[in-house]
mmCIF file of C-alpha atoms in Angstrom:
data_model
loop_
_atom_site.group_PDB
_atom_site.id
_atom_site.type_symbol
_atom_site.label_atom_id
_atom_site.label_comp_id
_atom_site.label_asym_id
_atom_site.label_seq_id
_atom_site.Cartn_x
_atom_site.Cartn_y
_atom_site.Cartn_z
ATOM 1 C CA MET A 1 23.129 -2.610 25.305
ATOM 2 C CA GLN A 2 22.213 -1.206 21.810
ATOM 3 C CA ASN A 3 25.848 -0.620 20.751
ATOM 4 C CA ASN A 4 25.484 -2.917 17.679
ATOM 5 C CA VAL A 5 22.252 -1.577 16.296
ATOM 6 C CA GLN A 6 22.375 -0.383 12.727
ATOM 7 C CA THR A 7 19.847 1.392 10.624
ATOM 8 C CA ILE A 8 20.217 0.529 6.905
ATOM 9 C CA ASN A 9 17.758 1.946 4.352
ATOM 10 C CA GLY A 10 15.418 2.927 7.191
ATOM 11 C CA VAL A 11 15.199 -0.554 8.728
ATOM 12 C CA THR A 12 16.722 -1.148 12.102
ATOM 13 C CA TRP A 13 18.926 -4.330 12.390
ATOM 14 C CA PHE A 14 19.982 -5.753 15.773
ATOM 15 C CA ASP A 15 22.917 -8.179 16.430
ATOM 16 C CA SER A 16 20.936 -10.293 18.794
ATOM 17 C CA LEU A 17 17.427 -11.272 19.818
ATOM 18 C CA GLU A 18 18.164 -9.785 23.159
ATOM 19 C CA GLU A 19 19.005 -6.273 21.777
ATOM 20 C CA ARG A 20 15.777 -6.583 19.654
ATOM 21 C CA ASN A 21 13.501 -7.483 22.659
ATOM 22 C CA ALA A 22 15.188 -4.794 24.723
ATOM 23 C CA PHE A 23 14.318 -2.138 22.135
ATOM 24 C CA LEU A 24 10.813 -3.351 21.826
ATOM 25 C CA LYS A 25 10.268 -3.340 25.530
ATOM 26 C CA GLN A 26 11.610 0.141 25.833
ATOM 27 C CA ASN A 27 9.719 1.564 22.821
ATOM 28 C CA GLY A 28 6.630 -0.758 22.752
ATOM 29 C CA ARG A 29 4.233 -0.948 19.864
ATOM 30 C CA HIS A 30 2.855 2.432 18.930
ATOM 31 C CA GLU A 31 -0.793 3.008 18.367
ATOM 32 C CA PHE A 32 -1.147 5.640 15.667
ATOM 33 C CA ALA A 33 -4.270 7.668 16.400
ATOM 34 C CA LEU A 34 -6.106 8.995 13.383
ATOM 35 C CA GLU A 35 -8.576 11.850 13.600
ATOM 36 C CA GLU A 36 -12.236 11.490 12.540
ATOM 37 C CA ALA A 37 -12.896 13.300 9.283
ATOM 38 C CA ALA A 38 -15.966 15.571 8.820
ATOM 39 C CA LYS A 39 -19.038 13.928 7.372
ATOM 40 C CA ASN A 40 -18.713 15.878 4.201
ATOM 41 C CA ALA A 41 -15.003 15.530 3.820
ATOM 42 C CA LYS A 42 -13.674 15.242 0.233
ATOM 43 C CA GLN A 43 -10.372 13.548 1.306
ATOM 44 C CA TYR A 44 -10.484 10.687 3.820
ATOM 45 C CA LEU A 45 -9.641 7.024 4.468
ATOM 46 C CA LYS A 46 -11.955 4.358 5.792
ATOM 47 C CA LEU A 47 -12.522 0.684 6.017
ATOM 48 C CA LEU A 48 -14.176 -1.123 3.154
ATOM 49 C CA ASP A 49 -17.925 -0.932 3.481
ATOM 50 C CA VAL A 50 -18.079 -4.656 3.701
ATOM 51 C CA ILE A 51 -16.087 -4.742 6.965
ATOM 52 C CA GLU A 52 -18.607 -4.543 9.893
ATOM 53 C CA GLU A 53 -16.262 -4.865 12.819
ATOM 54 C CA LYS A 54 -13.511 -2.715 14.424
ATOM 55 C CA THR A 55 -10.280 -3.656 12.792
ATOM 56 C CA GLN A 56 -6.673 -3.427 13.973
ATOM 57 C CA ILE A 57 -4.176 -2.822 11.222
ATOM 58 C CA ASP A 58 -0.404 -3.277 11.556
ATOM 59 C CA VAL A 59 1.396 -0.318 10.049
ATOM 60 C CA TYR A 60 4.650 1.590 10.379
ATOM 61 C CA SER A 61 5.959 5.079 10.037
ATOM 62 C CA LYS A 62 9.449 6.637 9.786
ATOM 63 C CA LEU A 63 11.018 8.666 12.700
ATOM 64 C CA ASP A 64 13.108 11.728 12.062
ATOM 65 C CA SER A 65 16.207 9.488 12.633
ATOM 66 C CA GLY A 66 15.093 7.387 9.712
ATOM 67 C CA THR A 67 14.266 4.419 11.888
ATOM 68 C CA LEU A 68 10.995 2.569 11.224
ATOM 69 C CA LEU A 69 8.377 2.723 14.051
ATOM 70 C CA TYR A 70 6.147 -0.288 13.822
ATOM 71 C CA GLY A 71 2.655 -0.004 15.338
ATOM 72 C CA TYR A 72 -1.057 -0.246 14.460
ATOM 73 C CA VAL A 73 -4.133 1.691 13.907
ATOM 74 C CA VAL A 74 -7.659 0.724 14.935
ATOM 75 C CA LEU A 75 -10.465 1.714 12.557
ATOM 76 C CA GLU A 76 -14.127 1.534 13.033
ATOM 77 C CA PRO A 77 -16.519 0.623 10.330
ATOM 78 C CA LYS A 78 -18.489 3.369 8.565
ATOM 79 C CA LYS A 79 -16.238 6.051 10.042
ATOM 80 C CA LYS A 80 -14.139 8.433 7.846
ATOM 81 C CA TYR A 81 -10.705 9.428 9.037
ATOM 82 C CA LYS A 82 -8.492 12.360 8.067
ATOM 83 C CA ILE A 83 -5.712 11.392 5.785
ATOM 84 C CA PRO A 84 -2.557 11.509 7.895
ATOM 85 C CA GLU A 85 0.136 14.084 6.982
ATOM 86 C CA ASP A 86 2.765 11.264 7.502
ATOM 87 C CA LYS A 87 3.281 9.985 3.945
ATOM 88 C CA VAL A 88 5.001 6.770 5.053
ATOM 89 C CA LEU A 89 2.133 5.914 7.315
ATOM 90 C CA LEU A 90 -0.409 6.806 4.603
ATOM 91 C CA GLU A 91 1.357 4.478 2.062
ATOM 92 C CA ALA A 92 1.411 1.720 4.785
ATOM 93 C CA LEU A 93 -2.297 2.040 5.082
ATOM 94 C CA ARG A 94 -2.959 2.319 1.452
ATOM 95 C CA ASN A 95 -0.814 -0.882 0.673
ATOM 96 C CA LYS A 96 -1.788 -3.084 3.592
ATOM 97 C CA THR A 97 -3.070 -6.388 2.532
ATOM 98 C CA ILE A 98 -4.929 -8.534 5.132
ATOM 99 C CA GLN A 99 -5.404 -12.265 4.917
ATOM 100 C CA LYS A 100 -8.505 -14.147 6.403
ATOM 101 C CA ARG A 101 -9.247 -17.790 6.325
ATOM 102 C CA TYR A 102 -11.256 -18.618 3.233
ATOM 103 C CA ASP A 103 -14.980 -18.067 3.551
ATOM 104 C CA SER A 104 -17.158 -18.472 0.541
ATOM 105 C CA THR A 105 -19.657 -15.983 1.909
ATOM 106 C CA MET A 106 -17.009 -13.281 2.218
ATOM 107 C CA GLU A 107 -15.656 -14.145 -1.220
ATOM 108 C CA GLU A 108 -19.213 -13.638 -2.690
ATOM 109 C CA ILE A 109 -19.448 -10.187 -0.609
ATOM 110 C CA LEU A 110 -16.051 -9.013 -2.035
ATOM 111 C CA LYS A 111 -16.986 -10.167 -5.494
ATOM 112 C CA GLY A 112 -20.445 -8.460 -5.306
ATOM 113 C CA ALA A 113 -18.930 -5.200 -4.037
ATOM 114 C CA LYS A 114 -16.354 -5.345 -6.826
ATOM 115 C CA ILE A 115 -13.384 -5.381 -4.384
ATOM 116 C CA PRO A 116 -10.128 -6.881 -5.692
ATOM 117 C CA TYR A 117 -9.123 -9.927 -3.808
ATOM 118 C CA GLU A 118 -7.116 -13.128 -4.252
ATOM 119 C CA VAL A 119 -7.557 -16.568 -3.013
ATOM 120 C CA LYS A 120 -4.260 -18.439 -2.222
ATOM 121 C CA LYS A 121 -3.265 -21.583 -0.580
ATOM 122 C CA CYS A 122 -1.580 -21.257 2.704
ATOM 123 C CA ASN A 123 2.237 -21.788 2.387
ATOM 124 C CA SER A 124 2.928 -22.559 6.031
ATOM 125 C CA CYS A 125 0.541 -25.549 6.110
ATOM 126 C CA GLY A 126 1.366 -27.176 2.753
ATOM 127 C CA GLY A 127 -1.517 -25.624 0.983
ATOM 128 C CA ARG A 128 -4.337 -27.506 2.953
ATOM 129 C CA ILE A 129 -5.937 -24.140 3.872
ATOM 130 C CA GLN A 130 -7.075 -21.444 1.516
ATOM 131 C CA LYS A 131 -6.920 -17.703 2.530
ATOM 132 C CA LEU A 132 -8.597 -14.563 1.137
ATOM 133 C CA PHE A 133 -6.179 -11.534 0.661
ATOM 134 C CA TYR A 134 -7.613 -8.049 0.179
ATOM 135 C CA LYS A 135 -6.854 -4.397 1.016
ATOM 136 C CA PRO A 136 -9.034 -3.295 3.941
ATOM 137 C CA VAL A 137 -8.495 0.459 3.614
ATOM 138 C CA ILE A 138 -9.907 2.910 0.905
ATOM 139 C CA VAL A 139 -8.195 6.194 0.512
ATOM 140 C CA VAL A 140 -10.132 8.915 -1.184
ATOM 141 C CA GLU A 141 -8.130 11.917 -2.432
ATOM 142 C CA THR A 142 -9.873 14.311 -4.663
ATOM 143 C CA GLU A 143 -7.871 16.825 -6.591
ATOM 144 C CA THR A 144 -8.941 20.471 -6.206
ATOM 145 C CA LYS A 145 -8.581 22.533 -9.309
ATOM 146 C CA LYS A 146 -6.804 25.853 -8.926
#
């Protein structure tokens, strides 16, 4: 069925919705498991301290064939995770921006914690609803001097 599937610049393109759905059914969404880091780790990633609930973040990685593998990670608040060796996955986590419905309390929390954020009007509803956009993951990488 996948005779017209092409991978261009690491992105898989399908000739039909049926081919795409068959691929997803066969491969599913992948859960990327991250190992917990030691409490005194110098290099780690974690959720922002202001996030108090378990959070699922959609990410991607690149297979050896060059195809992107889409999936997700589930991060728990106040936990440190080892930085993955997969550089594509790490960049996806580092650059991920989430959007939440505007909440003035959350805006004050973000502002008080000096976390960069943006307030934008929703494009899909004609701008009636405002959304908060921010990056939920902090990546701490300390250089060791040799």
